[in-house]
mmCIF file of C-alpha atoms in Angstrom:
data_model
loop_
_atom_site.group_PDB
_atom_site.id
_atom_site.type_symbol
_atom_site.label_atom_id
_atom_site.label_comp_id
_atom_site.label_asym_id
_atom_site.label_seq_id
_atom_site.Cartn_x
_atom_site.Cartn_y
_atom_site.Cartn_z
ATOM 1 C CA MET A 1 2.927 9.983 -11.055
ATOM 2 C CA SER A 2 1.467 7.831 -7.952
ATOM 3 C CA LEU A 3 -0.790 7.355 -5.277
ATOM 4 C CA ASP A 4 0.514 7.440 -1.560
ATOM 5 C CA VAL A 5 -1.855 6.203 0.947
ATOM 6 C CA TYR A 6 -0.835 7.108 4.783
ATOM 7 C CA PHE A 7 -2.493 5.739 7.906
ATOM 8 C CA ARG A 8 -1.798 8.166 10.862
ATOM 9 C CA MET A 9 -2.270 7.648 14.849
ATOM 10 C CA PRO A 10 -0.850 10.511 16.372
ATOM 11 C CA GLU A 11 0.048 8.744 19.630
ATOM 12 C CA PHE A 12 2.517 6.546 17.839
ATOM 13 C CA ALA A 13 4.657 9.091 17.126
ATOM 14 C CA LYS A 14 5.615 9.158 20.884
ATOM 15 C CA LEU A 15 7.235 5.885 20.478
ATOM 16 C CA PRO A 16 11.370 5.774 21.066
ATOM 17 C CA LYS A 17 12.864 6.287 17.441
ATOM 18 C CA GLU A 18 14.278 2.702 17.628
ATOM 19 C CA GLU A 19 10.820 1.180 17.769
ATOM 20 C CA ARG A 20 9.994 3.315 14.639
ATOM 21 C CA THR A 21 12.471 2.015 11.646
ATOM 22 C CA GLY A 22 11.745 -0.219 8.595
ATOM 23 C CA ILE A 23 13.581 -1.550 5.443
ATOM 24 C CA PHE A 24 11.525 -0.392 2.392
ATOM 25 C CA LEU A 25 11.883 -1.777 -1.202
ATOM 26 C CA ARG A 26 10.266 -0.741 -4.536
ATOM 27 C CA ASP A 27 9.234 -3.344 -6.668
ATOM 28 C CA GLU A 28 6.833 -3.417 -9.840
ATOM 29 C CA GLY A 29 5.488 0.087 -9.224
ATOM 30 C CA VAL A 30 4.996 -0.640 -5.340
ATOM 31 C CA THR A 31 7.247 0.497 -2.430
ATOM 32 C CA GLN A 32 6.747 -2.020 0.484
ATOM 33 C CA GLN A 33 8.096 -2.716 3.745
ATOM 34 C CA ILE A 34 10.116 -6.016 3.988
ATOM 35 C CA THR A 35 11.585 -7.470 6.733
ATOM 36 C CA ARG A 36 15.433 -7.940 7.309
ATOM 37 C CA GLU A 37 15.258 -11.592 6.658
ATOM 38 C CA GLU A 38 13.897 -10.727 2.995
ATOM 39 C CA TRP A 39 16.153 -8.340 2.554
ATOM 40 C CA ASP A 40 19.066 -10.688 3.136
ATOM 41 C CA ARG A 41 17.191 -13.325 0.742
ATOM 42 C CA ARG A 42 17.091 -10.782 -1.700
ATOM 43 C CA LEU A 43 20.225 -8.450 -1.758
ATOM 44 C CA PRO A 44 23.107 -10.695 0.249
ATOM 45 C CA ASN A 45 25.754 -8.988 1.609
ATOM 46 C CA LEU A 46 24.273 -5.329 1.460
ATOM 47 C CA ASP A 47 23.095 -3.571 4.215
ATOM 48 C CA PRO A 48 20.063 -1.806 3.783
ATOM 49 C CA SER A 49 19.048 2.006 4.607
ATOM 50 C CA LEU A 50 16.427 2.112 7.795
ATOM 51 C CA TYR A 51 13.724 4.572 7.616
ATOM 52 C CA GLU A 52 11.109 5.755 10.261
ATOM 53 C CA VAL A 53 7.954 3.699 9.991
ATOM 54 C CA CYS A 54 6.274 6.056 12.157
ATOM 55 C CA GLU A 55 7.292 9.409 11.506
ATOM 56 C CA ASP A 56 6.713 12.493 13.767
ATOM 57 C CA ASP A 57 3.125 13.283 12.270
ATOM 58 C CA GLY A 58 2.271 9.946 13.776
ATOM 59 C CA THR A 59 2.440 7.887 10.083
ATOM 60 C CA VAL A 60 2.317 4.106 11.090
ATOM 61 C CA PHE A 61 1.747 3.022 7.393
ATOM 62 C CA SER A 62 2.387 4.435 4.368
ATOM 63 C CA LEU A 63 2.178 2.811 0.784
ATOM 64 C CA ASN A 64 3.149 3.963 -3.103
ATOM 65 C CA ILE A 65 1.654 2.886 -6.231
ATOM 66 C CA THR A 66 1.403 3.908 -9.563
ATOM 67 C CA HIS A 67 -1.503 5.766 -11.212
ATOM 68 C CA ASN A 68 -0.818 3.629 -14.211
ATOM 69 C CA LEU A 69 -3.224 1.031 -12.230
ATOM 70 C CA VAL A 70 -6.266 3.635 -12.019
ATOM 71 C CA GLU A 71 -8.166 1.878 -14.677
ATOM 72 C CA MET A 72 -7.339 -1.547 -13.134
ATOM 73 C CA ALA A 73 -8.574 -0.184 -9.698
ATOM 74 C CA GLN A 74 -11.572 1.109 -11.139
ATOM 75 C CA GLU A 75 -12.992 -2.025 -12.724
ATOM 76 C CA ALA A 76 -11.957 -3.934 -9.608
ATOM 77 C CA GLU A 77 -14.038 -1.505 -7.340
ATOM 78 C CA LEU A 78 -11.125 0.088 -5.507
ATOM 79 C CA TYR A 79 -10.583 3.511 -6.751
ATOM 80 C CA GLU A 80 -12.648 5.217 -4.674
ATOM 81 C CA ALA A 81 -11.839 3.425 -1.703
ATOM 82 C CA LEU A 82 -7.647 3.969 -2.222
ATOM 83 C CA TRP A 83 -7.629 7.014 -4.464
ATOM 84 C CA ARG A 84 -10.601 9.421 -3.207
ATOM 85 C CA PRO A 85 -11.677 7.732 0.416
ATOM 86 C CA GLU A 86 -12.881 10.975 1.633
ATOM 87 C CA GLU A 87 -15.249 10.944 -1.268
ATOM 88 C CA ILE A 88 -17.243 7.957 0.014
ATOM 89 C CA GLY A 89 -16.994 8.588 3.875
ATOM 90 C CA VAL A 90 -13.622 6.462 4.652
ATOM 91 C CA SER A 91 -11.942 8.318 7.374
ATOM 92 C CA THR A 92 -10.456 5.584 9.287
ATOM 93 C CA ALA A 93 -8.821 2.404 8.462
ATOM 94 C CA SER A 94 -11.845 0.346 9.932
ATOM 95 C CA ASP A 95 -14.135 1.998 7.253
ATOM 96 C CA LEU A 96 -11.682 0.653 4.515
ATOM 97 C CA ILE A 97 -11.707 -2.832 5.588
ATOM 98 C CA PRO A 98 -14.479 -3.748 4.004
ATOM 99 C CA LYS A 99 -13.828 -2.080 0.778
ATOM 100 C CA LEU A 100 -10.537 -3.717 0.655
ATOM 101 C CA GLU A 101 -11.532 -7.050 1.345
ATOM 102 C CA ASN A 102 -13.900 -6.751 -1.739
ATOM 103 C CA GLY A 103 -11.436 -5.458 -4.191
ATOM 104 C CA LEU A 104 -9.158 -8.206 -3.000
ATOM 105 C CA VAL A 105 -11.741 -10.948 -3.901
ATOM 106 C CA THR A 106 -12.581 -9.205 -7.337
ATOM 107 C CA LEU A 107 -8.377 -9.027 -7.963
ATOM 108 C CA ILE A 108 -8.230 -12.650 -7.481
ATOM 109 C CA LEU A 109 -11.420 -14.233 -9.010
ATOM 110 C CA GLU A 110 -11.278 -11.753 -11.719
ATOM 111 C CA LYS A 111 -7.852 -11.847 -12.900
ATOM 112 C CA GLU A 112 -7.652 -12.829 -16.593
ATOM 113 C CA ARG A 113 -10.729 -10.074 -17.148
ATOM 114 C CA LEU A 114 -8.352 -7.326 -15.049
ATOM 115 C CA LEU A 115 -5.787 -8.327 -17.125
ATOM 116 C CA GLN A 116 -6.490 -6.254 -20.165
ATOM 117 C CA PHE A 117 -6.483 -3.051 -17.984
ATOM 118 C CA SER A 118 -2.802 -3.677 -17.198
ATOM 119 C CA PRO A 119 -0.698 -0.344 -18.256
ATOM 120 C CA ASP A 120 0.749 -0.462 -21.910
ATOM 121 C CA ASN A 121 4.181 0.941 -20.417
ATOM 122 C CA LYS A 122 4.273 -2.206 -18.205
ATOM 123 C CA TRP A 123 4.842 0.153 -15.216
ATOM 124 C CA GLY A 124 2.547 -1.529 -12.797
ATOM 125 C CA SER A 125 0.603 -4.794 -12.966
ATOM 126 C CA HIS A 126 -2.177 -6.953 -11.783
ATOM 127 C CA ASP A 127 0.293 -8.705 -9.115
ATOM 128 C CA ALA A 128 1.570 -4.985 -8.384
ATOM 129 C CA LEU A 129 -2.264 -3.965 -7.310
ATOM 130 C CA LEU A 130 -2.886 -7.238 -5.592
ATOM 131 C CA GLY A 131 -0.130 -6.798 -3.464
ATOM 132 C CA PHE A 132 -0.937 -3.091 -2.534
ATOM 133 C CA VAL A 133 -4.205 -3.922 -1.725
ATOM 134 C CA ARG A 134 -3.156 -6.758 0.636
ATOM 135 C CA GLU A 135 -0.548 -4.598 2.069
ATOM 136 C CA CYS A 136 -3.061 -1.910 2.987
ATOM 137 C CA LEU A 137 -5.814 -4.327 3.995
ATOM 138 C CA ARG A 138 -3.098 -6.054 6.555
ATOM 139 C CA ALA A 139 -2.336 -2.270 7.757
ATOM 140 C CA ALA A 140 -6.070 -1.314 8.190
ATOM 141 C CA GLN A 141 -6.612 -4.797 10.283
ATOM 142 C CA LYS A 142 -3.301 -3.957 12.472
ATOM 143 C CA PHE A 143 -4.378 -0.210 12.926
ATOM 144 C CA PRO A 144 -8.165 0.022 12.360
ATOM 145 C CA SER A 145 -8.741 3.885 14.244
ATOM 146 C CA ALA A 146 -5.741 5.384 12.085
ATOM 147 C CA GLU A 147 -6.838 8.277 9.734
ATOM 148 C CA VAL A 148 -6.966 7.310 6.457
ATOM 149 C CA ILE A 149 -5.037 9.832 3.823
ATOM 150 C CA SER A 150 -4.581 9.610 0.194
ATOM 151 C CA CYS A 151 -2.320 11.804 -1.860
ATOM 152 C CA ARG A 152 -2.810 11.717 -5.529
#
């Protein structure tokens, strides 16, 4: 099981398809978008598959992370913001920004304490959650008016 976070802006669905493509890679329980340069560095001599960044429904950002990190997210005060944003009044990415910033600070400053909440099965890690939160924050800053949707 995993958490999928989406930011949607229906007006972006009108962009030409070639402006809506990207490369996605799953690493340490997180699916993330990477550049062609990063792909070539990690996997030289292989051609990536390109996927639409903005789908027909206006999804401009989507990211996935394992539910195994729920306990760590709760301890970093990120659970409600990411897993249940509608329950705390988060509807747009701009609503999410301060919560992600605070959680990011907690993840960085309290890393040693939070490591005890690492999943026993090793599927997911502090670094994976940290990267996930950073990517969500970047996207929220880039698309502040986007609708936030969490599927759990």
